[in-house]
């Protein structure tokens, strides 16, 4: 049987639909940048609430393409909220707790995503996607309650009082910051090239190709919660002991290798690869998240987060389209994985272009630097 006959959709068609949703996140660049002028708190609460409401509305979609359109509309809002949350967590903490804060934030996102996947598996195929996506209304209520404990970071107030910040649009990052920005964007692009197809095709692959049941898939998601937690703890330790660069590079290479194992052709390999991919991605998150926030001043930190999201979107779209087209061309997933994931792993070398920020406060690592300077100020 061809891929289209086994899964009900061709890899190219599915890749296009998923790429549209991913590409919509590009609009999060200016949305995240708003936090550099309007503040972290208002931006985070407003965009998270509106994005979740649109997700709930997607549960009423009459067709697949209506669902794609509504979900795509929610993506930039939720992605911007995600980026601003990371910035806010970094600005609320010092050098001893920053990687831990980023890890806890990633854990929260993982718990939320895993919970919805487990609910979907337990409900079974007969229920469909509508009740699951309608649960986003619970998220709106959670945001409303949590907003009472969300404060504006003191670092933002200081930056707001002493500097004129640029309007958060494309080009707002000044030239002197670009020697650091470009490697960061390359790393974000590369990891998304892997995680885009690795995360989006994995359930199609396990259930449609390997014929695993939704219950088994739910068990894998539950197991990923354990490996994800282990990865976050390992990533936090590595970021605070071995350094942000070494730990981040190891996580990126690990994600690529695990992705290749996932699609190598057997159910045991798919399960092991999926769990290892979650582990490696969780190792990457605290190190890369801390590094990205420590390299840039408060006045542009949210805008830089938006740029990072944009290049992540471009990487995910590239990965989805290439992976889907190659899966159709070869009629198999393993060759597509090797062809796409191996080149992405080589981008780990870009970590060597960035200064190590371990043991420094934001005011030290993000100080104004001269063009081309790679040293921590």
mmCIF file of C-alpha atoms in Angstrom:
data_model
loop_
_atom_site.group_PDB
_atom_site.id
_atom_site.type_symbol
_atom_site.label_atom_id
_atom_site.label_comp_id
_atom_site.label_asym_id
_atom_site.label_seq_id
_atom_site.Cartn_x
_atom_site.Cartn_y
_atom_site.Cartn_z
ATOM 1 C CA UNK A 1 0.000 0.000 0.000
ATOM 2 C CA UNK A 2 1.093 3.570 -0.639
ATOM 3 C CA UNK A 3 1.406 6.116 2.132
ATOM 4 C CA UNK A 4 -1.841 7.767 1.006
ATOM 5 C CA UNK A 5 -3.702 4.435 1.111
ATOM 6 C CA UNK A 6 -2.405 3.572 4.573
ATOM 7 C CA UNK A 7 -2.972 6.930 6.278
ATOM 8 C CA UNK A 8 -5.948 8.290 4.322
ATOM 9 C CA UNK A 9 -4.012 11.454 3.422
ATOM 10 C CA UNK A 10 -0.885 11.841 1.345
ATOM 11 C CA UNK A 11 2.214 13.059 3.141
ATOM 12 C CA UNK A 12 2.267 16.107 0.884
ATOM 13 C CA UNK A 13 -1.362 17.050 1.607
ATOM 14 C CA UNK A 14 -0.968 16.563 5.335
ATOM 15 C CA UNK A 15 2.321 18.437 5.273
ATOM 16 C CA UNK A 16 0.690 21.405 3.509
ATOM 17 C CA UNK A 17 -2.137 21.592 6.048
ATOM 18 C CA UNK A 18 0.218 21.397 8.995
ATOM 19 C CA UNK A 19 2.596 23.870 7.359
ATOM 20 C CA UNK A 20 -0.214 26.431 6.989
ATOM 21 C CA UNK A 21 -0.885 26.222 10.717
ATOM 22 C CA UNK A 22 2.814 26.478 11.516
ATOM 23 C CA UNK A 23 3.380 29.332 9.059
ATOM 24 C CA UNK A 24 0.662 31.369 10.733
ATOM 25 C CA UNK A 25 2.910 31.592 13.793
ATOM 26 C CA UNK A 26 5.122 33.983 11.811
ATOM 27 C CA UNK A 27 2.710 36.731 12.833
ATOM 28 C CA UNK A 28 3.861 36.242 16.413
ATOM 29 C CA UNK A 29 6.998 38.304 15.643
ATOM 30 C CA UNK A 30 5.277 41.710 15.872
ATOM 31 C CA UNK A 31 2.851 40.386 18.500
ATOM 32 C CA UNK A 32 5.656 39.282 20.824
ATOM 33 C CA UNK A 33 7.441 42.564 20.204
ATOM 34 C CA UNK A 34 4.460 44.433 21.627
ATOM 35 C CA UNK A 35 5.653 43.255 25.053
ATOM 36 C CA UNK A 36 8.686 45.523 24.693
ATOM 37 C CA UNK A 37 6.364 48.532 24.698
ATOM 38 C CA UNK A 38 3.106 47.502 26.371
ATOM 39 C CA UNK A 39 4.658 45.272 29.019
ATOM 40 C CA UNK A 40 5.013 41.542 29.557
ATOM 41 C CA UNK A 41 1.937 41.072 31.743
ATOM 42 C CA UNK A 42 -0.723 42.620 29.510
ATOM 43 C CA UNK A 43 0.694 41.005 26.395
ATOM 44 C CA UNK A 44 0.887 37.558 27.963
ATOM 45 C CA UNK A 45 -2.602 37.540 29.487
ATOM 46 C CA UNK A 46 -4.359 39.126 26.504
ATOM 47 C CA UNK A 47 -2.845 36.933 23.813
ATOM 48 C CA UNK A 48 -3.154 33.691 25.785
ATOM 49 C CA UNK A 49 -6.849 34.337 26.486
ATOM 50 C CA UNK A 50 -7.764 35.294 22.920
ATOM 51 C CA UNK A 51 -5.769 32.439 21.418
ATOM 52 C CA UNK A 52 -7.467 29.849 23.620
ATOM 53 C CA UNK A 53 -10.912 31.230 22.765
ATOM 54 C CA UNK A 54 -10.175 30.772 19.062
ATOM 55 C CA UNK A 55 -8.984 27.206 19.689
ATOM 56 C CA UNK A 56 -12.296 26.490 21.412
ATOM 57 C CA UNK A 57 -14.117 27.988 18.410
ATOM 58 C CA UNK A 58 -12.190 25.598 16.143
ATOM 59 C CA UNK A 59 -14.072 22.734 17.795
ATOM 60 C CA UNK A 60 -17.151 23.913 15.864
ATOM 61 C CA UNK A 61 -15.412 23.722 12.466
ATOM 62 C CA UNK A 62 -17.709 22.224 9.763
ATOM 63 C CA UNK A 63 -14.772 20.962 7.633
ATOM 64 C CA UNK A 64 -11.082 20.154 7.950
ATOM 65 C CA UNK A 65 -10.065 23.348 6.163
ATOM 66 C CA UNK A 66 -12.236 25.475 8.480
ATOM 67 C CA UNK A 67 -10.344 23.857 11.335
ATOM 68 C CA UNK A 68 -7.013 24.686 9.676
ATOM 69 C CA UNK A 69 -8.087 28.322 9.232
ATOM 70 C CA UNK A 70 -9.232 28.812 12.841
ATOM 71 C CA UNK A 71 -6.319 26.941 14.346
ATOM 72 C CA UNK A 72 -3.956 28.987 12.176
ATOM 73 C CA UNK A 73 -5.571 32.167 13.517
ATOM 74 C CA UNK A 74 -4.901 31.073 17.098
ATOM 75 C CA UNK A 75 -1.284 30.072 16.508
ATOM 76 C CA UNK A 76 0.403 33.510 16.447
ATOM 77 C CA UNK A 77 -1.417 34.593 19.596
ATOM 78 C CA UNK A 78 -0.517 31.475 21.561
ATOM 79 C CA UNK A 79 3.026 31.372 20.180
ATOM 80 C CA UNK A 80 3.591 35.008 21.143
ATOM 81 C CA UNK A 81 2.219 34.296 24.622
ATOM 82 C CA UNK A 82 4.637 31.367 24.877
ATOM 83 C CA UNK A 83 7.598 33.551 23.866
ATOM 84 C CA UNK A 84 6.687 36.376 26.247
ATOM 85 C CA UNK A 85 6.203 33.897 29.098
ATOM 86 C CA UNK A 86 9.778 32.697 28.602
ATOM 87 C CA UNK A 87 11.085 36.259 28.608
ATOM 88 C CA UNK A 88 9.120 37.118 31.741
ATOM 89 C CA UNK A 89 10.360 34.000 33.555
ATOM 90 C CA UNK A 90 13.965 34.888 32.723
ATOM 91 C CA UNK A 91 13.550 38.486 33.866
ATOM 92 C CA UNK A 92 11.983 37.476 37.188
ATOM 93 C CA UNK A 93 14.953 35.254 38.127
ATOM 94 C CA UNK A 94 18.679 35.585 38.805
ATOM 95 C CA UNK A 95 21.622 33.617 37.421
ATOM 96 C CA UNK A 96 21.122 30.785 39.922
ATOM 97 C CA UNK A 97 17.458 30.138 39.090
ATOM 98 C CA UNK A 98 17.071 31.167 35.449
ATOM 99 C CA UNK A 99 17.583 27.747 33.830
ATOM 100 C CA UNK A 100 15.345 26.218 36.503
ATOM 101 C CA UNK A 101 12.592 28.747 35.736
ATOM 102 C CA UNK A 102 12.807 28.029 32.008
ATOM 103 C CA UNK A 103 12.660 24.297 32.757
ATOM 104 C CA UNK A 104 9.582 24.701 34.956
ATOM 105 C CA UNK A 105 7.888 26.737 32.257
ATOM 106 C CA UNK A 106 8.641 24.049 29.674
ATOM 107 C CA UNK A 107 7.291 21.456 32.094
ATOM 108 C CA UNK A 108 4.027 23.370 32.373
ATOM 109 C CA UNK A 109 3.645 23.491 28.604
ATOM 110 C CA UNK A 110 4.456 19.788 28.392
ATOM 111 C CA UNK A 111 1.898 18.859 31.034
ATOM 112 C CA UNK A 112 -0.796 20.836 29.211
ATOM 113 C CA UNK A 113 -0.021 19.295 25.828
ATOM 114 C CA UNK A 114 0.303 15.803 27.267
ATOM 115 C CA UNK A 115 -2.966 16.098 29.170
ATOM 116 C CA UNK A 116 -4.914 16.871 26.002
ATOM 117 C CA UNK A 117 -3.220 14.023 24.119
ATOM 118 C CA UNK A 118 -4.026 11.568 26.921
ATOM 119 C CA UNK A 119 -7.664 12.733 27.065
ATOM 120 C CA UNK A 120 -7.941 12.235 23.310
ATOM 121 C CA UNK A 121 -6.527 8.702 23.574
ATOM 122 C CA UNK A 122 -8.775 7.721 26.461
ATOM 123 C CA UNK A 123 -11.920 9.044 24.783
ATOM 124 C CA UNK A 124 -11.172 7.033 21.632
ATOM 125 C CA UNK A 125 -11.859 7.688 17.970
ATOM 126 C CA UNK A 126 -15.652 7.743 18.319
ATOM 127 C CA UNK A 127 -15.664 11.026 20.246
ATOM 128 C CA UNK A 128 -13.689 13.002 17.668
ATOM 129 C CA UNK A 129 -11.661 16.159 18.099
ATOM 130 C CA UNK A 130 -14.472 18.593 19.009
ATOM 131 C CA UNK A 131 -14.810 17.904 22.754
ATOM 132 C CA UNK A 132 -11.030 17.882 23.146
ATOM 133 C CA UNK A 133 -10.574 21.300 21.552
ATOM 134 C CA UNK A 134 -13.561 22.687 23.433
ATOM 135 C CA UNK A 135 -11.547 22.016 26.594
ATOM 136 C CA UNK A 136 -9.521 25.120 25.684
ATOM 137 C CA UNK A 137 -12.261 27.025 27.519
ATOM 138 C CA UNK A 138 -10.842 25.573 30.719
ATOM 139 C CA UNK A 139 -7.538 27.126 29.746
ATOM 140 C CA UNK A 140 -9.194 30.532 29.453
ATOM 141 C CA UNK A 141 -10.472 30.175 33.014
ATOM 142 C CA UNK A 142 -7.019 29.112 34.222
ATOM 143 C CA UNK A 143 -5.429 32.194 32.623
ATOM 144 C CA UNK A 144 -8.011 34.434 34.289
ATOM 145 C CA UNK A 145 -7.240 32.969 37.717
ATOM 146 C CA UNK A 146 -3.455 32.902 37.216
ATOM 147 C CA UNK A 147 -3.406 36.545 36.079
ATOM 148 C CA UNK A 148 -3.827 37.611 39.716
ATOM 149 C CA UNK A 149 -0.302 36.389 40.467
ATOM 150 C CA UNK A 150 1.423 37.659 37.311
ATOM 151 C CA UNK A 151 3.562 40.754 37.924
ATOM 152 C CA UNK A 152 5.555 42.975 35.590
ATOM 153 C CA UNK A 153 9.302 42.188 35.943
ATOM 154 C CA UNK A 154 11.313 44.890 37.717
ATOM 155 C CA UNK A 155 13.872 44.735 34.922
ATOM 156 C CA UNK A 156 11.192 45.843 32.469
ATOM 157 C CA UNK A 157 10.266 48.837 34.648
ATOM 158 C CA UNK A 158 13.924 49.879 34.835
ATOM 159 C CA UNK A 159 14.407 49.588 31.069
ATOM 160 C CA UNK A 160 11.155 51.440 30.430
ATOM 161 C CA UNK A 161 12.234 54.374 32.600
ATOM 162 C CA UNK A 162 15.731 54.835 31.255
ATOM 163 C CA UNK A 163 15.504 54.170 27.511
ATOM 164 C CA UNK A 164 13.445 54.796 24.430
ATOM 165 C CA UNK A 165 12.532 51.428 23.045
ATOM 166 C CA UNK A 166 12.024 50.878 19.308
ATOM 167 C CA UNK A 167 8.597 50.091 17.903
ATOM 168 C CA UNK A 168 8.439 46.267 17.869
ATOM 169 C CA UNK A 169 8.341 45.632 14.134
ATOM 170 C CA UNK A 170 10.598 43.856 11.669
ATOM 171 C CA UNK A 171 14.069 45.399 11.805
ATOM 172 C CA UNK A 172 13.773 46.561 15.430
ATOM 173 C CA UNK A 173 16.931 44.657 16.428
ATOM 174 C CA UNK A 174 19.855 46.992 15.840
ATOM 175 C CA UNK A 175 22.931 45.994 13.872
ATOM 176 C CA UNK A 176 25.214 45.715 16.908
ATOM 177 C CA UNK A 177 23.102 42.853 18.259
ATOM 178 C CA UNK A 178 23.012 40.833 15.038
ATOM 179 C CA UNK A 179 26.314 38.904 15.465
ATOM 180 C CA UNK A 180 24.582 37.201 18.387
ATOM 181 C CA UNK A 181 21.116 37.124 16.828
ATOM 182 C CA UNK A 182 22.007 35.272 13.622
ATOM 183 C CA UNK A 183 23.407 32.097 15.277
ATOM 184 C CA UNK A 184 20.424 32.057 17.652
ATOM 185 C CA UNK A 185 18.058 32.181 14.682
ATOM 186 C CA UNK A 186 19.969 29.421 12.890
ATOM 187 C CA UNK A 187 19.707 27.158 15.948
ATOM 188 C CA UNK A 188 15.985 27.871 16.293
ATOM 189 C CA UNK A 189 15.487 27.079 12.598
ATOM 190 C CA UNK A 190 17.371 23.790 12.832
ATOM 191 C CA UNK A 191 15.642 22.387 15.900
ATOM 192 C CA UNK A 192 12.255 23.194 14.358
ATOM 193 C CA UNK A 193 13.212 21.417 11.111
ATOM 194 C CA UNK A 194 13.360 18.270 13.247
ATOM 195 C CA UNK A 195 10.572 18.843 15.769
ATOM 196 C CA UNK A 196 8.085 20.054 13.143
ATOM 197 C CA UNK A 197 7.720 16.727 11.317
ATOM 198 C CA UNK A 198 8.814 14.640 14.324
ATOM 199 C CA UNK A 199 5.921 15.930 16.438
ATOM 200 C CA UNK A 200 3.307 16.416 13.718
ATOM 201 C CA UNK A 201 3.715 13.129 11.827
ATOM 202 C CA UNK A 202 4.404 10.843 14.754
ATOM 203 C CA UNK A 203 0.789 9.936 15.600
ATOM 204 C CA UNK A 204 -0.115 9.504 11.938
ATOM 205 C CA UNK A 205 2.886 7.197 11.685
ATOM 206 C CA UNK A 206 2.234 5.150 14.826
ATOM 207 C CA UNK A 207 -1.525 4.784 14.342
ATOM 208 C CA UNK A 208 -1.867 4.944 10.548
ATOM 209 C CA UNK A 209 1.268 3.073 9.470
ATOM 210 C CA UNK A 210 2.297 0.919 12.430
ATOM 211 C CA UNK A 211 -1.369 0.473 13.436
ATOM 212 C CA UNK A 212 -0.908 1.169 17.129
ATOM 213 C CA UNK A 213 -4.160 1.822 18.980
ATOM 214 C CA UNK A 214 -5.038 5.237 20.475
ATOM 215 C CA UNK A 215 -4.729 3.629 23.912
ATOM 216 C CA UNK A 216 -1.107 2.669 23.187
ATOM 217 C CA UNK A 217 -0.494 6.180 21.897
ATOM 218 C CA UNK A 218 -1.934 7.619 25.107
ATOM 219 C CA UNK A 219 0.407 5.359 27.094
ATOM 220 C CA UNK A 220 3.358 6.675 25.084
ATOM 221 C CA UNK A 221 2.307 10.253 25.811
ATOM 222 C CA UNK A 222 2.071 9.413 29.500
ATOM 223 C CA UNK A 223 5.533 7.842 29.363
ATOM 224 C CA UNK A 224 6.811 10.944 27.603
ATOM 225 C CA UNK A 225 5.801 12.901 30.674
ATOM 226 C CA UNK A 226 8.360 10.910 32.659
ATOM 227 C CA UNK A 227 11.148 11.242 30.091
ATOM 228 C CA UNK A 228 10.260 14.903 29.590
ATOM 229 C CA UNK A 229 10.627 15.593 33.304
ATOM 230 C CA UNK A 230 13.911 13.682 33.379
ATOM 231 C CA UNK A 231 15.135 15.685 30.388
ATOM 232 C CA UNK A 232 14.232 19.000 32.002
ATOM 233 C CA UNK A 233 16.081 18.054 35.180
ATOM 234 C CA UNK A 234 19.080 16.905 33.152
ATOM 235 C CA UNK A 235 18.938 20.000 30.953
ATOM 236 C CA UNK A 236 18.728 22.326 33.943
ATOM 237 C CA UNK A 237 21.687 20.571 35.573
ATOM 238 C CA UNK A 238 23.700 20.674 32.353
ATOM 239 C CA UNK A 239 22.922 24.336 31.703
ATOM 240 C CA UNK A 240 24.047 25.301 35.219
ATOM 241 C CA UNK A 241 27.042 22.939 35.340
ATOM 242 C CA UNK A 242 28.377 22.222 31.851
ATOM 243 C CA UNK A 243 27.168 25.458 30.324
ATOM 244 C CA UNK A 244 24.334 26.651 28.109
ATOM 245 C CA UNK A 245 26.168 26.009 24.832
ATOM 246 C CA UNK A 246 27.318 22.417 25.392
ATOM 247 C CA UNK A 247 23.971 21.336 26.823
ATOM 248 C CA UNK A 248 21.972 23.010 24.062
ATOM 249 C CA UNK A 249 24.144 21.483 21.330
ATOM 250 C CA UNK A 250 23.777 18.011 22.845
ATOM 251 C CA UNK A 251 20.006 18.447 23.000
ATOM 252 C CA UNK A 252 19.774 19.480 19.336
ATOM 253 C CA UNK A 253 21.845 16.516 18.129
ATOM 254 C CA UNK A 254 19.876 14.207 20.419
ATOM 255 C CA UNK A 255 16.537 15.335 18.980
ATOM 256 C CA UNK A 256 17.740 14.613 15.433
ATOM 257 C CA UNK A 257 19.078 11.156 16.313
ATOM 258 C CA UNK A 258 15.911 10.263 18.227
ATOM 259 C CA UNK A 259 13.780 11.381 15.285
ATOM 260 C CA UNK A 260 15.651 9.023 12.976
ATOM 261 C CA UNK A 261 15.117 6.157 15.429
ATOM 262 C CA UNK A 262 11.394 6.974 15.687
ATOM 263 C CA UNK A 263 10.802 6.535 11.952
ATOM 264 C CA UNK A 264 13.174 3.606 11.445
ATOM 265 C CA UNK A 265 10.341 1.151 10.789
ATOM 266 C CA UNK A 266 9.264 -0.834 13.851
ATOM 267 C CA UNK A 267 6.867 -0.229 16.722
ATOM 268 C CA UNK A 268 9.540 -0.680 19.456
ATOM 269 C CA UNK A 269 11.833 1.769 17.665
ATOM 270 C CA UNK A 270 8.992 4.264 17.258
ATOM 271 C CA UNK A 271 8.191 4.091 20.966
ATOM 272 C CA UNK A 272 11.825 4.351 22.048
ATOM 273 C CA UNK A 273 12.587 7.115 19.564
ATOM 274 C CA UNK A 274 9.548 9.150 20.598
ATOM 275 C CA UNK A 275 10.475 8.934 24.283
ATOM 276 C CA UNK A 276 14.122 9.777 23.546
ATOM 277 C CA UNK A 277 13.070 12.723 21.376
ATOM 278 C CA UNK A 278 11.050 14.135 24.254
ATOM 279 C CA UNK A 279 14.033 13.598 26.564
ATOM 280 C CA UNK A 280 16.463 15.344 24.197
ATOM 281 C CA UNK A 281 14.081 18.200 23.480
ATOM 282 C CA UNK A 282 13.636 18.719 27.204
ATOM 283 C CA UNK A 283 17.427 18.818 27.662
ATOM 284 C CA UNK A 284 17.633 21.465 24.934
ATOM 285 C CA UNK A 285 14.893 23.728 26.314
ATOM 286 C CA UNK A 286 16.386 25.040 29.593
ATOM 287 C CA UNK A 287 19.839 25.627 28.110
ATOM 288 C CA UNK A 288 18.697 27.297 24.908
ATOM 289 C CA UNK A 289 15.928 29.238 26.641
ATOM 290 C CA UNK A 290 18.281 30.659 29.251
ATOM 291 C CA UNK A 291 20.966 31.441 26.656
ATOM 292 C CA UNK A 292 18.594 33.276 24.322
ATOM 293 C CA UNK A 293 17.297 35.565 27.051
ATOM 294 C CA UNK A 294 20.749 36.234 28.498
ATOM 295 C CA UNK A 295 22.278 37.460 25.244
ATOM 296 C CA UNK A 296 20.091 40.534 24.652
ATOM 297 C CA UNK A 297 19.075 43.649 26.629
ATOM 298 C CA UNK A 298 15.643 44.056 28.197
ATOM 299 C CA UNK A 299 14.611 46.724 25.695
ATOM 300 C CA UNK A 300 14.569 44.216 22.809
ATOM 301 C CA UNK A 301 14.336 40.844 24.583
ATOM 302 C CA UNK A 302 10.703 40.123 23.640
ATOM 303 C CA UNK A 303 11.315 41.260 20.062
ATOM 304 C CA UNK A 304 14.257 38.852 19.815
ATOM 305 C CA UNK A 305 11.982 36.121 21.162
ATOM 306 C CA UNK A 306 9.609 36.954 18.318
ATOM 307 C CA UNK A 307 12.437 36.641 15.771
ATOM 308 C CA UNK A 308 13.369 33.269 17.277
ATOM 309 C CA UNK A 309 9.769 32.107 16.935
ATOM 310 C CA UNK A 310 9.670 33.293 13.302
ATOM 311 C CA UNK A 311 12.738 31.269 12.355
ATOM 312 C CA UNK A 312 11.341 28.332 14.275
ATOM 313 C CA UNK A 313 8.196 28.610 12.154
ATOM 314 C CA UNK A 314 10.246 28.723 8.970
ATOM 315 C CA UNK A 315 12.192 25.679 10.134
ATOM 316 C CA UNK A 316 9.048 23.734 11.027
ATOM 317 C CA UNK A 317 7.424 24.561 7.675
ATOM 318 C CA UNK A 318 10.589 23.558 5.828
ATOM 319 C CA UNK A 319 10.771 20.309 7.760
ATOM 320 C CA UNK A 320 7.094 19.484 7.283
ATOM 321 C CA UNK A 321 7.092 20.106 3.540
ATOM 322 C CA UNK A 322 10.375 18.311 2.902
ATOM 323 C CA UNK A 323 9.528 15.374 5.163
ATOM 324 C CA UNK A 324 6.053 14.926 3.657
ATOM 325 C CA UNK A 325 7.279 15.188 0.074
ATOM 326 C CA UNK A 326 10.168 12.777 0.696
ATOM 327 C CA UNK A 327 7.862 10.292 2.451
ATOM 328 C CA UNK A 328 5.647 10.329 -0.651
ATOM 329 C CA UNK A 329 8.634 10.088 -2.980
ATOM 330 C CA UNK A 330 10.295 7.158 -1.188
ATOM 331 C CA UNK A 331 7.054 5.595 0.084
ATOM 332 C CA UNK A 332 8.665 5.278 3.524
ATOM 333 C CA UNK A 333 9.401 7.428 6.539
ATOM 334 C CA UNK A 334 12.905 6.249 7.484
ATOM 335 C CA UNK A 335 14.655 7.698 4.435
ATOM 336 C CA UNK A 336 12.734 10.954 4.800
ATOM 337 C CA UNK A 337 13.887 11.223 8.428
ATOM 338 C CA UNK A 338 17.561 10.663 7.602
ATOM 339 C CA UNK A 339 17.477 13.117 4.697
ATOM 340 C CA UNK A 340 15.872 15.898 6.735
ATOM 341 C CA UNK A 341 17.238 15.384 10.255
ATOM 342 C CA UNK A 342 20.962 14.776 9.625
ATOM 343 C CA UNK A 343 21.646 18.220 8.041
ATOM 344 C CA UNK A 344 19.669 19.892 10.848
ATOM 345 C CA UNK A 345 21.912 18.282 13.479
ATOM 346 C CA UNK A 346 24.964 20.002 11.963
ATOM 347 C CA UNK A 347 23.534 23.378 13.005
ATOM 348 C CA UNK A 348 24.601 22.502 16.578
ATOM 349 C CA UNK A 349 27.997 23.916 15.558
ATOM 350 C CA UNK A 350 26.444 27.400 15.721
ATOM 351 C CA UNK A 351 26.526 27.247 19.520
ATOM 352 C CA UNK A 352 30.292 27.793 19.235
ATOM 353 C CA UNK A 353 29.591 31.231 17.717
ATOM 354 C CA UNK A 354 27.856 32.427 20.906
ATOM 355 C CA UNK A 355 29.410 33.487 24.221
ATOM 356 C CA UNK A 356 28.877 31.309 27.275
ATOM 357 C CA UNK A 357 26.547 33.085 29.711
ATOM 358 C CA UNK A 358 26.661 30.641 32.617
ATOM 359 C CA UNK A 359 27.204 32.395 35.952
ATOM 360 C CA UNK A 360 26.346 35.921 34.761
ATOM 361 C CA UNK A 361 23.358 38.155 35.418
ATOM 362 C CA UNK A 362 21.252 39.572 32.580
ATOM 363 C CA UNK A 363 22.725 43.032 33.118
ATOM 364 C CA UNK A 364 26.198 41.567 32.452
ATOM 365 C CA UNK A 365 25.571 39.201 29.559
ATOM 366 C CA UNK A 366 23.112 41.458 27.719
ATOM 367 C CA UNK A 367 25.175 44.657 27.974
ATOM 368 C CA UNK A 368 25.571 46.740 24.833
ATOM 369 C CA UNK A 369 28.429 45.220 22.833
ATOM 370 C CA UNK A 370 30.374 46.406 19.851
ATOM 371 C CA UNK A 371 29.638 44.927 16.413
ATOM 372 C CA UNK A 372 31.104 41.454 16.052
ATOM 373 C CA UNK A 373 31.885 41.091 19.720
ATOM 374 C CA UNK A 374 31.301 37.582 20.991
ATOM 375 C CA UNK A 375 32.522 38.054 24.533
ATOM 376 C CA UNK A 376 30.284 38.434 27.515
ATOM 377 C CA UNK A 377 30.346 42.051 28.583
#
